[in-house]
Short mmCIF file of C-alpha atoms in Angstrom, two decimals:
data_model
loop_
_atom_site.label_atom_id
_atom_site.label_comp_id
_atom_site.label_asym_id
_atom_site.label_seq_id
_atom_site.Cartn_x
_atom_site.Cartn_y
_atom_site.Cartn_z
CA ALA K 315 33.24 -22.09 35.52
CA GLN K 316 35.63 -20.32 32.73
CA LYS K 317 34.59 -19.02 29.66
CA VAL K 318 36.60 -16.86 26.62
CA THR K 319 34.16 -15.48 23.89
CA GLN K 320 35.83 -14.10 20.48
CA ALA K 321 32.50 -12.61 19.14
CA GLN K 322 34.34 -11.96 15.79
CA THR K 323 34.96 -15.29 13.55
CA GLU K 324 36.58 -13.58 10.86
CA ILE K 325 38.15 -10.31 10.12
CA SER K 326 39.13 -9.16 6.44
CA VAL K 327 41.20 -6.17 6.46
CA VAL K 328 43.62 -4.55 3.82
CA GLU K 329 47.44 -4.14 4.31
CA LYS K 330 48.23 -1.44 6.57
CA GLU K 331 45.06 -1.14 8.12
CA ASP K 332 44.99 -1.47 12.16
CA VAL K 333 42.74 -4.21 13.44
CA THR K 334 41.40 -5.01 17.07
CA LEU K 335 40.55 -8.68 17.86
CA ASP K 336 38.08 -8.78 20.75
CA CYS K 337 38.24 -11.21 23.64
CA VAL K 338 35.91 -11.03 26.90
CA TYR K 339 36.47 -13.72 29.44
CA GLU K 340 34.19 -15.08 32.41
CA THR K 341 35.44 -16.33 35.96
CA ARG K 342 34.81 -15.99 39.39
CA ASP K 343 37.91 -16.32 40.67
CA THR K 344 40.32 -12.89 41.29
CA THR K 345 43.54 -14.52 40.37
CA TYR K 346 43.27 -15.60 36.71
CA TYR K 347 45.67 -15.42 33.53
CA LEU K 348 45.00 -14.31 30.21
CA PHE K 349 46.57 -15.35 26.89
CA TRP K 350 46.67 -14.84 23.23
CA TYR K 351 47.93 -17.26 20.48
CA LYS K 352 48.65 -17.18 16.98
CA GLN K 353 47.77 -20.19 14.66
CA PRO K 354 48.90 -19.24 11.20
CA PRO K 355 48.23 -21.58 8.15
CA SER K 356 50.87 -24.05 9.03
CA GLY K 357 48.92 -24.83 12.20
CA GLU K 358 51.35 -24.54 14.91
CA LEU K 359 49.94 -22.48 17.86
CA VAL K 360 52.48 -19.55 18.77
CA PHE K 361 52.24 -17.74 22.28
CA LEU K 362 52.24 -14.20 22.13
CA ILE K 363 51.47 -12.86 25.49
CA ARG K 364 50.43 -13.78 29.08
CA ARG K 365 48.79 -11.61 31.54
CA ASN K 366 47.90 -11.88 35.09
CA SER K 367 44.86 -10.57 36.43
CA PHE K 368 46.75 -8.30 38.92
CA ASP K 369 48.15 -6.36 36.05
CA GLU K 370 46.05 -4.45 34.32
CA GLN K 371 48.95 -2.37 32.80
CA ASN K 372 48.45 -2.34 28.63
CA GLU K 373 51.27 -3.84 26.75
CA ILE K 374 52.77 -2.71 23.44
CA SER K 375 55.33 -5.19 21.47
CA GLY K 376 56.15 -3.81 18.17
CA ARG K 377 52.81 -3.65 15.88
CA TYR K 378 51.35 -5.76 18.43
CA SER K 379 49.41 -4.20 21.61
CA TRP K 380 47.05 -5.72 24.13
CA ASN K 381 44.43 -3.96 26.49
CA PHE K 382 43.27 -5.24 29.56
CA GLN K 383 40.16 -4.13 31.24
CA LYS K 384 38.98 -5.86 34.14
CA SER K 385 35.91 -3.48 34.65
CA THR K 386 34.70 -5.02 30.78
CA SER K 387 36.29 -8.47 31.40
CA SER K 388 38.13 -7.76 28.30
CA PHE K 389 41.78 -8.63 26.84
CA ASN K 390 41.63 -6.99 23.33
CA PHE K 391 44.63 -7.25 20.90
CA THR K 392 45.50 -4.59 18.50
CA ILE K 393 47.53 -5.04 15.44
CA THR K 394 48.40 -1.70 13.70
CA ALA K 395 49.64 -1.41 10.17
CA SER K 396 48.82 -5.14 9.63
CA GLN K 397 50.65 -7.21 6.94
CA VAL K 398 49.63 -10.16 5.06
CA VAL K 399 51.97 -12.37 7.37
CA ASP K 400 49.59 -11.62 10.13
CA SER K 401 46.94 -13.61 8.50
CA ALA K 402 46.01 -16.53 10.99
CA VAL K 403 43.53 -17.48 13.37
CA TYR K 404 44.30 -15.79 16.92
CA PHE K 405 43.00 -17.44 19.79
CA CYS K 406 42.06 -16.07 23.24
CA ALA K 407 42.70 -18.14 26.30
CA LEU K 408 42.08 -17.77 30.07
CA ILE K 409 43.51 -20.01 33.11
CA SER K 410 41.51 -19.66 36.27
CA GLY K 411 40.61 -21.42 39.58
CA GLY K 412 43.86 -22.95 40.49
CA SER K 413 44.04 -24.88 37.26
CA TYR K 414 47.05 -24.60 34.84
CA ILE K 415 44.94 -25.76 31.98
CA PRO K 416 44.00 -23.12 29.64
CA THR K 417 40.60 -22.76 27.92
CA PHE K 418 40.30 -21.05 24.64
CA GLY K 419 37.90 -19.29 22.71
CA ARG K 420 36.48 -20.12 19.43
CA GLY K 421 39.38 -17.94 17.54
CA THR K 422 39.07 -15.22 15.40
CA SER K 423 40.31 -15.61 11.54
CA LEU K 424 42.25 -12.74 10.31
CA ILE K 425 42.80 -12.18 6.56
CA VAL K 426 45.06 -9.43 5.45
CA HIS K 427 44.72 -8.78 1.88
CA PRO K 428 47.59 -7.19 0.13
CA ALA S 1375 66.32 -23.82 21.30
CA ALA S 1376 64.49 -27.47 21.65
CA GLY S 1377 60.71 -27.07 21.03
CA VAL S 1378 58.22 -29.65 21.61
CA ILE S 1379 58.24 -32.73 19.25
CA GLN S 1380 55.24 -34.31 18.04
CA SER S 1381 55.04 -37.42 15.62
CA PRO S 1382 54.04 -38.10 13.39
CA ARG S 1383 52.77 -34.89 11.47
CA HIS S 1384 50.07 -36.29 9.45
CA LEU S 1385 48.45 -39.73 9.94
CA ILE S 1386 45.66 -41.47 7.85
CA LYS S 1387 43.82 -44.04 9.01
CA GLU S 1388 40.62 -46.05 8.44
CA LYS S 1389 37.41 -46.28 10.53
CA ARG S 1390 37.91 -48.57 13.39
CA GLU S 1391 41.77 -48.72 13.21
CA THR S 1392 44.06 -47.43 15.89
CA ALA S 1393 46.37 -44.62 15.72
CA THR S 1394 49.43 -43.86 18.43
CA LEU S 1395 50.77 -39.97 18.48
CA LYS S 1396 53.95 -39.44 20.23
CA CYS S 1397 54.91 -36.11 22.22
CA TYR S 1398 58.67 -35.26 23.17
CA PRO S 1399 58.27 -32.17 25.41
CA ILE S 1400 61.23 -29.54 26.09
CA PRO S 1401 63.76 -30.72 27.79
CA ARG S 1402 63.43 -30.58 31.74
CA HIS S 1403 59.74 -29.97 31.43
CA ASP S 1404 57.77 -32.26 33.38
CA THR S 1405 54.02 -31.59 32.40
CA VAL S 1406 52.56 -32.59 29.09
CA TYR S 1407 49.00 -31.85 27.72
CA TRP S 1408 47.35 -33.15 24.87
CA TYR S 1409 44.62 -31.07 23.09
CA GLN S 1410 41.98 -31.93 20.28
CA GLN S 1411 41.35 -29.37 17.61
CA GLY S 1412 38.77 -30.24 15.04
CA PRO S 1413 38.37 -28.36 11.58
CA GLY S 1414 37.53 -24.47 12.63
CA GLN S 1415 37.11 -25.22 16.35
CA ASP S 1416 39.15 -24.03 19.30
CA PRO S 1417 41.68 -26.54 20.89
CA GLN S 1418 39.85 -28.76 23.59
CA PHE S 1419 41.73 -30.02 26.26
CA LEU S 1420 41.93 -33.96 26.65
CA ILE S 1421 44.38 -34.81 29.18
CA SER S 1422 47.69 -34.07 31.07
CA PHE S 1423 50.36 -35.57 32.91
CA TYR S 1424 52.83 -34.59 35.63
CA GLU S 1425 55.84 -36.48 36.34
CA LYS S 1426 54.17 -39.51 34.58
CA MET S 1427 51.00 -39.30 36.54
CA GLN S 1428 47.60 -38.26 34.86
CA SER S 1429 47.04 -34.66 36.29
CA ASP S 1430 44.10 -33.26 34.75
CA LYS S 1431 41.46 -34.96 32.26
CA GLY S 1432 39.34 -33.09 30.02
CA SER S 1433 37.15 -34.30 27.29
CA ILE S 1434 38.98 -37.28 26.34
CA PRO S 1435 36.86 -40.03 24.96
CA ASP S 1436 37.17 -43.59 26.47
CA ARG S 1437 38.46 -44.94 23.21
CA PHE S 1438 41.56 -43.03 23.99
CA SER S 1439 44.27 -43.61 26.37
CA ALA S 1440 47.48 -41.76 27.27
CA GLN S 1441 50.48 -42.16 29.32
CA GLN S 1442 53.71 -40.36 30.22
CA PHE S 1443 56.84 -42.32 30.16
CA SER S 1444 59.87 -42.10 32.27
CA ASP S 1445 61.48 -40.08 29.86
CA TYR S 1446 58.72 -37.77 30.06
CA HIS S 1447 57.79 -38.58 26.44
CA SER S 1448 54.01 -38.95 26.10
CA GLU S 1449 51.80 -41.19 23.83
CA LEU S 1450 48.40 -40.56 22.79
CA ASN S 1451 46.59 -44.21 21.83
CA MET S 1452 43.50 -43.98 20.03
CA SER S 1453 41.20 -46.84 19.02
CA SER S 1454 37.97 -47.61 17.29
CA LEU S 1455 38.59 -44.37 15.23
CA GLU S 1456 35.64 -42.71 14.21
CA LEU S 1457 35.29 -39.85 11.29
CA GLY S 1458 34.77 -37.48 14.14
CA ASP S 1459 38.19 -38.18 15.44
CA SER S 1460 39.78 -36.23 12.21
CA ALA S 1461 41.57 -33.36 13.94
CA LEU S 1462 44.70 -31.58 14.76
CA TYR S 1463 46.32 -32.87 17.65
CA PHE S 1464 48.42 -30.82 19.97
CA CYS S 1465 50.99 -31.74 22.42
CA ALA S 1466 52.22 -29.16 24.96
CA SER S 1467 54.66 -29.18 27.72
CA SER S 1468 55.59 -26.85 30.53
CA LEU S 1469 57.66 -26.80 33.60
CA SER S 1470 56.04 -27.05 36.95
CA GLY S 1471 56.49 -24.22 38.87
CA GLY S 1472 57.28 -21.82 36.04
CA ALA S 1473 54.73 -19.11 34.91
CA ALA S 1474 51.01 -20.46 35.16
CA GLY S 1475 49.81 -21.39 31.94
CA GLU S 1476 53.26 -21.00 30.17
CA LEU S 1477 52.39 -24.12 27.71
CA PHE S 1478 54.62 -24.72 24.65
CA PHE S 1479 52.76 -26.18 22.00
CA GLY S 1480 54.24 -28.43 19.34
CA GLU S 1481 53.23 -28.15 15.86
CA GLY S 1482 50.59 -30.87 15.86
CA SER S 1483 49.57 -33.95 14.36
CA ARG S 1484 47.06 -34.00 11.77
CA LEU S 1485 44.97 -37.27 11.96
CA THR S 1486 42.54 -37.74 9.14
CA VAL S 1487 40.23 -40.74 9.32
CA LEU S 1488 38.70 -41.97 6.24
#
């Protein structure tokens, strides 16, 4: 069985603050894939990043960075110098066990105040 | 670039009515997925199709059915609608043999059941 836990239901920050969204996953498989999606108020799901289980290298893309740690089964997402446009629900997702169907976490609602 | 097209974007129905949602995948994508996202919930996988055949089945109610046509578009048919069916329905597509989990989501169809 696979499971994704996003313990933070809602985070509220002021613009320019850094914020980290937590994601903890569970799987018995050694091969798996982790994802982050952004869902802005308009509703669409926007793909942000995909990570496979054999690549623990952290990644940075502009103000976004991801910290993948297999030792703690975590794949956390940090937004540096947050902006109002970052306000959205962010979902962490997992694929494992030979399935191609992502299992989503419950999502973290990020509110960035001006 | 062409994205996943879903129609209608918004739909209002009464209880016990039927509804049909359509999904047009990205050209050359051969796999289609349907997800249901209730208010404040994470997306839940319903069903997927590969090359016009059902490939995986999730938590799709018996009142719902879906198919993928020869042109690869897919339709989700929902009958005997209930209030609890009110949700955002996402369609996603992918190319088999592509990166695992690289799903491209449409903007969703919001169904409201009154």
